[in-house]
Tab-separated table of C-alpha atoms and ligand atoms in Angstrom:
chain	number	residue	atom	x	y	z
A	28	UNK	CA	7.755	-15.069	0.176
A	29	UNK	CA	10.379	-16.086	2.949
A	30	UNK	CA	9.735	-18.391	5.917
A	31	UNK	CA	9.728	-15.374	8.080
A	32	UNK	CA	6.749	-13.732	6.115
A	33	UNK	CA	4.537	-17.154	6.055
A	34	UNK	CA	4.705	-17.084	9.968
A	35	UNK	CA	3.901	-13.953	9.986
A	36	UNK	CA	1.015	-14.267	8.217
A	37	UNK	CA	-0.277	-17.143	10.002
A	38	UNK	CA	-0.270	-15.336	13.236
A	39	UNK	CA	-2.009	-12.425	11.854
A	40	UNK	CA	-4.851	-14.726	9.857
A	41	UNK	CA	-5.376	-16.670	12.566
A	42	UNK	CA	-5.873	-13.532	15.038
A	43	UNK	CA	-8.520	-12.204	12.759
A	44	UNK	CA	-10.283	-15.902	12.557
A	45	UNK	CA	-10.513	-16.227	15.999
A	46	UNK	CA	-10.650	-12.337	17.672
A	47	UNK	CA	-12.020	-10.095	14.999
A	48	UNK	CA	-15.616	-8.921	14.982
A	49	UNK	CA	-17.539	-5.726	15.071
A	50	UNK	CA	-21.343	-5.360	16.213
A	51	UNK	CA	-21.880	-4.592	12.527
A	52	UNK	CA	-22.628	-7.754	10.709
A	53	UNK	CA	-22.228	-6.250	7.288
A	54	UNK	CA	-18.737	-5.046	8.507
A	55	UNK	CA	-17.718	-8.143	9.542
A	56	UNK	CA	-18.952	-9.761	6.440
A	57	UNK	CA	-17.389	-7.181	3.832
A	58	UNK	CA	-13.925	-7.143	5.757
A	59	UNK	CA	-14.072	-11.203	6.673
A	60	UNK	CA	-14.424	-11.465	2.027
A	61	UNK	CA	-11.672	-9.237	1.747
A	62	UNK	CA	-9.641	-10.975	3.911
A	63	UNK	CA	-10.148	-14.603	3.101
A	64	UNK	CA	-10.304	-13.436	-0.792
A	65	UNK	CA	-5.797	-12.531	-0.827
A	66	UNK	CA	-4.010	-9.553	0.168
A	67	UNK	CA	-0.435	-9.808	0.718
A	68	UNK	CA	-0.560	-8.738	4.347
A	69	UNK	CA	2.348	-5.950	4.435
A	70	UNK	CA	1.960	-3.638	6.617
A	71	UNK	CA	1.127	-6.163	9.763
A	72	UNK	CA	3.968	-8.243	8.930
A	73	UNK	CA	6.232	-5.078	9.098
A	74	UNK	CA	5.203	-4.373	12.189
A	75	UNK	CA	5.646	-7.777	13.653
A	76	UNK	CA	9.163	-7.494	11.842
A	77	UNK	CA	9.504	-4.033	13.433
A	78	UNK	CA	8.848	-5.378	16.572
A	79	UNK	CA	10.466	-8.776	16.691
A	80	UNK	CA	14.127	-6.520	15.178
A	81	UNK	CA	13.883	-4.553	18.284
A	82	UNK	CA	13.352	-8.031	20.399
A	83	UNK	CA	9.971	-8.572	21.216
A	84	UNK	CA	8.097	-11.820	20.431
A	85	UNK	CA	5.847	-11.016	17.280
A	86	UNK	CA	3.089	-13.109	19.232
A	87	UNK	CA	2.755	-10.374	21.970
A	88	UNK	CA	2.179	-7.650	18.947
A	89	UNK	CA	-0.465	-9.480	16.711
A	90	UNK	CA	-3.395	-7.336	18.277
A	91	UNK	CA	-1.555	-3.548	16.530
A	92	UNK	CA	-0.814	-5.343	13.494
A	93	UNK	CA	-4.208	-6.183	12.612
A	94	UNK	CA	-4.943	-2.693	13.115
A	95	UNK	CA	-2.487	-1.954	10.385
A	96	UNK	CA	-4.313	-4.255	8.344
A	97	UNK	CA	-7.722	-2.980	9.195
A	98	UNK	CA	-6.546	0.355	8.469
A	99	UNK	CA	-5.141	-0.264	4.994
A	100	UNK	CA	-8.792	-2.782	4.425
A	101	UNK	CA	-10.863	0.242	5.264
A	102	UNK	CA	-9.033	2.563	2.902
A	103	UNK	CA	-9.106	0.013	0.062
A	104	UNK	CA	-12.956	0.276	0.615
A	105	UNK	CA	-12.863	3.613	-0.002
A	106	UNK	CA	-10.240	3.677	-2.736
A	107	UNK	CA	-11.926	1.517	-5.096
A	108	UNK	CA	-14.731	3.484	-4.458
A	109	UNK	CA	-13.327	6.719	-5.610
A	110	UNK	CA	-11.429	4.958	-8.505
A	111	UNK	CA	-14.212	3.258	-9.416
A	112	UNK	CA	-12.585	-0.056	-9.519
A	113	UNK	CA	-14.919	-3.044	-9.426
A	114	UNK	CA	-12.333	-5.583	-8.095
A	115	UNK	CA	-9.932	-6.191	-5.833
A	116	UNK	CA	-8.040	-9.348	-3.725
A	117	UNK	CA	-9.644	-11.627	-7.141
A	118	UNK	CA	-13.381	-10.824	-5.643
A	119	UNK	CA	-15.817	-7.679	-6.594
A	120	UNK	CA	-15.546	-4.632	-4.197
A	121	UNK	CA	-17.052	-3.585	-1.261
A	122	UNK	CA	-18.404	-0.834	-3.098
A	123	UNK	CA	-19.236	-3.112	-6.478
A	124	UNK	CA	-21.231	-6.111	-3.986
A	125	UNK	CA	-23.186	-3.844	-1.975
A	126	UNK	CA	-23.007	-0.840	-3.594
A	127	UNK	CA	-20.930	2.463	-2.907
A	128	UNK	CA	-23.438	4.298	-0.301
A	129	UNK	CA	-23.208	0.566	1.931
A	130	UNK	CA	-19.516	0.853	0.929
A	131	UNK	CA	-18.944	4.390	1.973
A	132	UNK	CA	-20.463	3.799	5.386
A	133	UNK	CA	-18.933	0.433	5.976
A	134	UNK	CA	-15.347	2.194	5.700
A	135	UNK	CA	-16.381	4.705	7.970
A	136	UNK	CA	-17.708	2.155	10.505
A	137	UNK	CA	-14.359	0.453	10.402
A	138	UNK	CA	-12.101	3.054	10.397
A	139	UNK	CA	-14.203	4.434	13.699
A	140	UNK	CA	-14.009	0.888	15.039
A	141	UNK	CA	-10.906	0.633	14.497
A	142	UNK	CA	-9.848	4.083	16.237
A	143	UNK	CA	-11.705	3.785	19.640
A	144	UNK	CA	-10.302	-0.219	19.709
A	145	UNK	CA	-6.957	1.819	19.369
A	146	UNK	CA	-7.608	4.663	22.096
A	147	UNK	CA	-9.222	1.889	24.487
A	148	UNK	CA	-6.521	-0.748	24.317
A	149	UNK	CA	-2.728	1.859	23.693
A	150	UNK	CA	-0.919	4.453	25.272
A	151	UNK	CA	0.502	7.596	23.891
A	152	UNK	CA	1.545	7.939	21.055
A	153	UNK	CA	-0.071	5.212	19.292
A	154	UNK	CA	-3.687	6.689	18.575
A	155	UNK	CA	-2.073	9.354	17.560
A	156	UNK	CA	0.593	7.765	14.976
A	157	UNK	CA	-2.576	5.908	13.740
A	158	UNK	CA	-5.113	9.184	13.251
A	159	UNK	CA	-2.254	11.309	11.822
A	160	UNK	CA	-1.451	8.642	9.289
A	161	UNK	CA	-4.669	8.265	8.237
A	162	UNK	CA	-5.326	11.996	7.546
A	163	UNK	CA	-1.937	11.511	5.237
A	164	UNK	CA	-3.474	8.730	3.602
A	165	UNK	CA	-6.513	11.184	2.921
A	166	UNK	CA	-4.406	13.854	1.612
A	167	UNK	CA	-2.909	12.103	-0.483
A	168	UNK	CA	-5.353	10.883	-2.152
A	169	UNK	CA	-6.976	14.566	-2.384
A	170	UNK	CA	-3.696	15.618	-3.890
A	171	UNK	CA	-4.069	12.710	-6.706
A	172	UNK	CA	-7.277	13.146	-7.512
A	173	UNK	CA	-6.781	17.420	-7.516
A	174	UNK	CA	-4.478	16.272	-10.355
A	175	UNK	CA	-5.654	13.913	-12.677
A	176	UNK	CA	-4.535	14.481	-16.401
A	177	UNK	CA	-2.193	17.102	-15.094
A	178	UNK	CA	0.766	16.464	-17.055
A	179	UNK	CA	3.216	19.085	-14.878
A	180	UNK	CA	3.262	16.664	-12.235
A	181	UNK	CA	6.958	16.356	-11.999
A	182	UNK	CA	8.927	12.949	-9.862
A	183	UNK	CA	8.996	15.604	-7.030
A	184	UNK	CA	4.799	16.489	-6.670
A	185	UNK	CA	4.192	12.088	-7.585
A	186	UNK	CA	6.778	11.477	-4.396
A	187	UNK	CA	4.927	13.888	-2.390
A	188	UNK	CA	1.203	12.013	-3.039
A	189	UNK	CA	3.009	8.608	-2.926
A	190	UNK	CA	5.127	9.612	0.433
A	191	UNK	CA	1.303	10.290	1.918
A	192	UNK	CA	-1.465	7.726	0.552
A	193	UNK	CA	1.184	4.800	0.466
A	194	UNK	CA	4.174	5.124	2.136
A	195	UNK	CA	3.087	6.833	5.339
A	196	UNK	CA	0.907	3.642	6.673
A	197	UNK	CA	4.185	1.059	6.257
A	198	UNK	CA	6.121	4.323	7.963
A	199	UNK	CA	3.012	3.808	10.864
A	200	UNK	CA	3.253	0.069	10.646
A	201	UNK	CA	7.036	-0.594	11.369
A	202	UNK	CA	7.037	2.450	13.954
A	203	UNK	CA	3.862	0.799	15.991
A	204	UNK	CA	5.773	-2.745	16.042
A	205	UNK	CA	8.608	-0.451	17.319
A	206	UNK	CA	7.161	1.748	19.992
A	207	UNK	CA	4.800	-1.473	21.183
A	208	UNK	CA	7.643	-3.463	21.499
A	209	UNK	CA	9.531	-0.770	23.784
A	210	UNK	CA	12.302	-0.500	21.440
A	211	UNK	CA	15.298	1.855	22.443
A	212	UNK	CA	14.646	5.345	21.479
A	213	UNK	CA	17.119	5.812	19.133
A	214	UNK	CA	15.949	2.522	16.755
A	215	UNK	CA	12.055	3.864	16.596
A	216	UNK	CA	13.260	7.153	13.669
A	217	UNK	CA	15.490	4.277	11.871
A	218	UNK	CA	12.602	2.220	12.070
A	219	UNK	CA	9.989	4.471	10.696
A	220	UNK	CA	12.577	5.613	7.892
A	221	UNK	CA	12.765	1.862	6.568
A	222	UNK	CA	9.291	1.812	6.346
A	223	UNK	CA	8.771	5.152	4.938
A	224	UNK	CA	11.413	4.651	1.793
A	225	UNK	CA	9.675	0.762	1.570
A	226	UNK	CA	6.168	2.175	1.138
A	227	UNK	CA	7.747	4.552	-1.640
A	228	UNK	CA	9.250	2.026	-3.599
A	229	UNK	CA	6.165	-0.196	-2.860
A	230	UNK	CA	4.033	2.326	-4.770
A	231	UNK	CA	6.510	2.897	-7.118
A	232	UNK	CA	6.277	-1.099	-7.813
A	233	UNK	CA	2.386	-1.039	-8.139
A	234	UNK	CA	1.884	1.838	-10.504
A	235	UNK	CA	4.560	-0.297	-12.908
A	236	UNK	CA	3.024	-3.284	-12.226
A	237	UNK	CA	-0.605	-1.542	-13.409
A	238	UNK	CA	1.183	-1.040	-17.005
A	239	UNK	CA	3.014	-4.570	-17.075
A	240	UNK	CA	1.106	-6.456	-15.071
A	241	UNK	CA	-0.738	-9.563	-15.000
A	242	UNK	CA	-4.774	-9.154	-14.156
A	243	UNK	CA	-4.875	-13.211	-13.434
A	244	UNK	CA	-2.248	-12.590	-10.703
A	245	UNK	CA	-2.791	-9.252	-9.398
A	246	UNK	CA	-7.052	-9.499	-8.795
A	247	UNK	CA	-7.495	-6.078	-9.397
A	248	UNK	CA	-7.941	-4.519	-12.705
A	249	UNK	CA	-4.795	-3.756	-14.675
A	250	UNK	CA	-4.214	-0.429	-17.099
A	251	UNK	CA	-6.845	1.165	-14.531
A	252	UNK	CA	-4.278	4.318	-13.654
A	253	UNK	CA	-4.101	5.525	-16.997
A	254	UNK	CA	-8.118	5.411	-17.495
A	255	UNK	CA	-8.401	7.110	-14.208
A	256	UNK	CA	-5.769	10.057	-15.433
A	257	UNK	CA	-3.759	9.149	-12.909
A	258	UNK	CA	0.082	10.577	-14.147
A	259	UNK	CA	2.602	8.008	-12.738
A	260	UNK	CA	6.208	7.535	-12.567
A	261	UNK	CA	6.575	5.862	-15.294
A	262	UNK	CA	4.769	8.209	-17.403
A	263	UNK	CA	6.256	11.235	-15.715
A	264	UNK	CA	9.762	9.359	-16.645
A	265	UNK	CA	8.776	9.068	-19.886
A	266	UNK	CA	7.484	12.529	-20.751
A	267	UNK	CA	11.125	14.130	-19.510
A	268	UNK	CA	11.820	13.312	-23.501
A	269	UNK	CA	8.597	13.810	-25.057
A	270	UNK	CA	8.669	16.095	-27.950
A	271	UNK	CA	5.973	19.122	-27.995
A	272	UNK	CA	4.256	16.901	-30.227
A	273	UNK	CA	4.307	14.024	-28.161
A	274	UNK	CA	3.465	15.493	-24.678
A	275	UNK	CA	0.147	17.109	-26.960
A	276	UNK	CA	-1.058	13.670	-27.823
A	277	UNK	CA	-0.725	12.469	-24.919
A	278	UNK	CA	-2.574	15.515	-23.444
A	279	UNK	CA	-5.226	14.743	-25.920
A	280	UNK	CA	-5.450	10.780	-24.272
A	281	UNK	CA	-6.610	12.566	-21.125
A	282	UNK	CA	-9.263	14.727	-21.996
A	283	UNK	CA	-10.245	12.180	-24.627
A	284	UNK	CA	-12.820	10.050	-23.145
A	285	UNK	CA	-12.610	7.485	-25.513
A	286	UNK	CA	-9.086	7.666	-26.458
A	287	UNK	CA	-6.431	3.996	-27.000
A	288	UNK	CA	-4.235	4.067	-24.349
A	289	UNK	CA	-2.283	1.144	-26.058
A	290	UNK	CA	-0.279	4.312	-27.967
A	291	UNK	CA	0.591	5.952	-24.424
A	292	UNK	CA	1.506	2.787	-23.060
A	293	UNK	CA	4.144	1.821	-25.862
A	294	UNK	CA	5.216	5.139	-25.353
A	295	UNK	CA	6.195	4.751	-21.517
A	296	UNK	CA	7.471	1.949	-23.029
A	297	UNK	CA	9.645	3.340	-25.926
A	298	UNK	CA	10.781	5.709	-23.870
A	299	UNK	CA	12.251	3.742	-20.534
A	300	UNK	CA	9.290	5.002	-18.250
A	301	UNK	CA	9.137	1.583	-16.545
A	302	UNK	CA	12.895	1.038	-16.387
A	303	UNK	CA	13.810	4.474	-14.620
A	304	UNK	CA	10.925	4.199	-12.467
A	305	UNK	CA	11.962	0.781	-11.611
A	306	UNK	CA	15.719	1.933	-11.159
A	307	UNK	CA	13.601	4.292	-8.236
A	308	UNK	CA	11.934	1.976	-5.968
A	309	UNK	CA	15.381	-0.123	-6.589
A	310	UNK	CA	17.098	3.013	-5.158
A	311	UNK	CA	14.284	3.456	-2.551
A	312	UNK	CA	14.816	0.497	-1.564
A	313	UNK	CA	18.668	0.651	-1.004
A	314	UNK	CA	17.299	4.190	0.888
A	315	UNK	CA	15.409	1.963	3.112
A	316	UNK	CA	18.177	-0.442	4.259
A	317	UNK	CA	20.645	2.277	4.351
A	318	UNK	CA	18.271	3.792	7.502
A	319	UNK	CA	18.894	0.669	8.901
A	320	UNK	CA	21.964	1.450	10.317
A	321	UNK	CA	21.763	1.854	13.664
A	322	UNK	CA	20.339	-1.542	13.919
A	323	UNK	CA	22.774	-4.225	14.483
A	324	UNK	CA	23.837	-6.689	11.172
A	325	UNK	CA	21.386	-9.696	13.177
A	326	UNK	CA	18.822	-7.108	14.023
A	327	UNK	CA	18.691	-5.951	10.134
A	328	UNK	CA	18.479	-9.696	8.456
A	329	UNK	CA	14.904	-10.298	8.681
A	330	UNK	CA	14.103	-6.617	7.679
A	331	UNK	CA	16.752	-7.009	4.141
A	332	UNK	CA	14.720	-9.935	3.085
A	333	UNK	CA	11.253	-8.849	3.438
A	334	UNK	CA	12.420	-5.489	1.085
A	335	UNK	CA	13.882	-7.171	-1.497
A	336	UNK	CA	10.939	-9.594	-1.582
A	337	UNK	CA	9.043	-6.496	-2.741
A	338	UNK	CA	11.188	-6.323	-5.693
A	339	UNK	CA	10.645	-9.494	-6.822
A	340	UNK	CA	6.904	-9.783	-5.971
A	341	UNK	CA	4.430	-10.700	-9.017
A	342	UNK	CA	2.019	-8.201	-9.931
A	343	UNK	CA	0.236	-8.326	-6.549
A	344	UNK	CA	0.165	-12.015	-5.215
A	345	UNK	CA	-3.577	-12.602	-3.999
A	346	UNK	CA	-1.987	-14.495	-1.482
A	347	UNK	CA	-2.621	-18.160	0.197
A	348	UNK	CA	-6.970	-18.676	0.643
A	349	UNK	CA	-7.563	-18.625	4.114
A	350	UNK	CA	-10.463	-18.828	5.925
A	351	UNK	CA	-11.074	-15.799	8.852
B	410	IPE	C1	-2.677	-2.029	-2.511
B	410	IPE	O1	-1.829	-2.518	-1.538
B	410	IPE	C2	-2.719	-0.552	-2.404
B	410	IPE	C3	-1.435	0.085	-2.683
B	410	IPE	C4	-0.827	0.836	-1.831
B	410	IPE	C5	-0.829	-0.101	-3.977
B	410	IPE	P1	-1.359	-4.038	-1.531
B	410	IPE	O2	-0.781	-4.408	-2.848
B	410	IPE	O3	-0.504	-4.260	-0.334
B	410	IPE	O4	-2.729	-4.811	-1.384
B	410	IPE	P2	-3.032	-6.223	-0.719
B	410	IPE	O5	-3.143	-5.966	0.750
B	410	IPE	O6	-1.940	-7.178	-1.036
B	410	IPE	O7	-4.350	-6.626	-1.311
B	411	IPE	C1	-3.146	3.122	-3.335
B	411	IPE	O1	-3.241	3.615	-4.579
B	411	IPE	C2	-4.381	3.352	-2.540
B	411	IPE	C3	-4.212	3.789	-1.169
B	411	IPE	C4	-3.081	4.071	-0.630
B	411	IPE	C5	-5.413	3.932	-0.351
B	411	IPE	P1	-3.828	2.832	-5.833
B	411	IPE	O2	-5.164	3.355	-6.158
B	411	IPE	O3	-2.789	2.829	-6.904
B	411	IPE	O4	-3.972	1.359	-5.299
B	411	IPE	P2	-4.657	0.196	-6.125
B	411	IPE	O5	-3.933	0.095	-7.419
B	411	IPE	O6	-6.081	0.583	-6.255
B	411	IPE	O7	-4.434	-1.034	-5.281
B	412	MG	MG1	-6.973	2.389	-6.472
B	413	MG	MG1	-2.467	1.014	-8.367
């Protein structure tokens, strides 16, 4: 993590220690543990990058970034809910410490918290960017879940669900810092395209990182995608060589309830799944800083480092304790 990004995050932690709070205790309770548990902090530091590349003092944009945050908080809720995931950030769920009907409802409270703060407090188009994005986020996830075990899900359909659930909030984030910042016109599109190909590869990253990664370092449960019949990249890498054979055990994983998945994983493996799907979010990533361009070489800096510290990230660092 550079310099840049530990400022960053201290600005943002600090704003939620000192200015965030609902009139729902339990809210502020479940979203105060996930914060002070980890979580990288992404998506608000890309828009503080956003805006501070454009020339605007991240401490004027602190206020939308959170927002980002809340946002992606509020769909974790939910997430873990529907993948039935009992941990995240190194601490139990929402959903697993008060159970899912209190979890359910506290993501709705937050996300409708979070949109009226938004339509109260920013112009046109903001709301808007913010409501869209999180319909995305919703269809994508529809799309995933419409096609668990499906093993036709070619790169093309897995981009499509990624581009929406994942990538479309770091789009949101670095166009907010943007537009908030007044940037010229003609950055904002460059903007949202470096953010767009980041959250790609960012996804890209994770669903490698849930076959190779470390559960210690990540605090959320590892090898959970396959369980869940989720087909990823690596997988759908993998299967472009499978023999008839081969694709029909690995059929037989998915409607197998209690099936190994320690064959199908040496079988990504065998195969290269997690080095062509890494070779992806590397290209995604050169995607990103290619739609860069119109920004000038000092304006682009800050912006190179923070992608390529996605390549190199562990598993999911929990990040530094902090107390909000
Ligand atoms: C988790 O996002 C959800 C995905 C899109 C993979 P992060 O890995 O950014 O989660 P935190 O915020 O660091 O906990
Ligand atoms: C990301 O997908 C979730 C959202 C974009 C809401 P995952 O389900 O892969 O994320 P993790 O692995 O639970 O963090
Ligand atoms: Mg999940
Ligand atoms: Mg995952």
């Amino acid at each position: 993590v550079s310099e840049t990004q530990s400022r960053l995050r201290l600005l943002i932690d600090d704003y939620f220690t000192t200015s965030f709070s609902t009139e729902n205790a339990l809210v502020n309770e479940a979203v105060r543990r996930m914060l002070t548990a980890g979580g990288k902090r992404l998506r608000p530091q890309l828009t503080l990058l956003a805006a501070e590349a454009v020339g605007a003092r991240a401490e004027d944009h602190v206020a939308i970034a959170t927002h980002l945050e809340l946002i992606h908080v509020a769909t974790l809720i939910h997430d873990d809910i529907v993948d039935g995931a009992d941990e995240r950030r190194g601490v139990t769920t929402v959903g697993a410490t008060f159970g899912n009907r209190i979890g359910v409802l506290a993501g709705d409270y937050l996300f409708a918290w979070i949109f009226a703060t938004v339509t109260a407090n920013y112009p046109a188009p903001i709301p808007h960017i913010l409501s869209r994005t999180l319909a995305a986020i919703c269809d994508g996830e529809v799309l995933q879940l419409r096609s668990l075990g499906d093993l036709r899900i070619d790169a093309a359909q897995y981009t499509t669900i990624v581009a929406k659930k994942t990538a479309s909030l770091f789009a949101a984030a670095a166009e907010c810092g943007a537009r908030c910042a007044g940037a010229d016109p003609r950055l904002v599109p460059a903007l949202t395209a470096f953010g767009e190909h980041l959250g790609i590869a960012f996804q890209i990253l994770d669903d490698i990182l849930d076959l190779t990664g470390d559960h210690a370092i990540a605090g959320k449960p590892i090898g959970h995608d396959l369980i869940e019949g989720k087909v990823t990249l690596p997988l759908i890498m993998a299967l472009e060589t499978a023999t008839t054979e081969e694709r029909a055990q690995i059929a037989a994983f998915f409607t197998t309830s209690e099936a190994e998945q320690a064959p199908v994983v040496a079988f990504i493996h065998e195969r290269g799944g997690i080095e062509q799907a890494r070779r992806r979010a590397e290209r995604c990533i050169e995607e990103a800083e290619q739609a860069l361009a119109p920004l000038t070489q000092a304006q682009r800096m800050p912006l190179l480092t923070f992608a390529q510290t996605l390549l190199s990230r562990p598993p999911t660092l929990q990040g530094d304790h902090v107390r909000c």
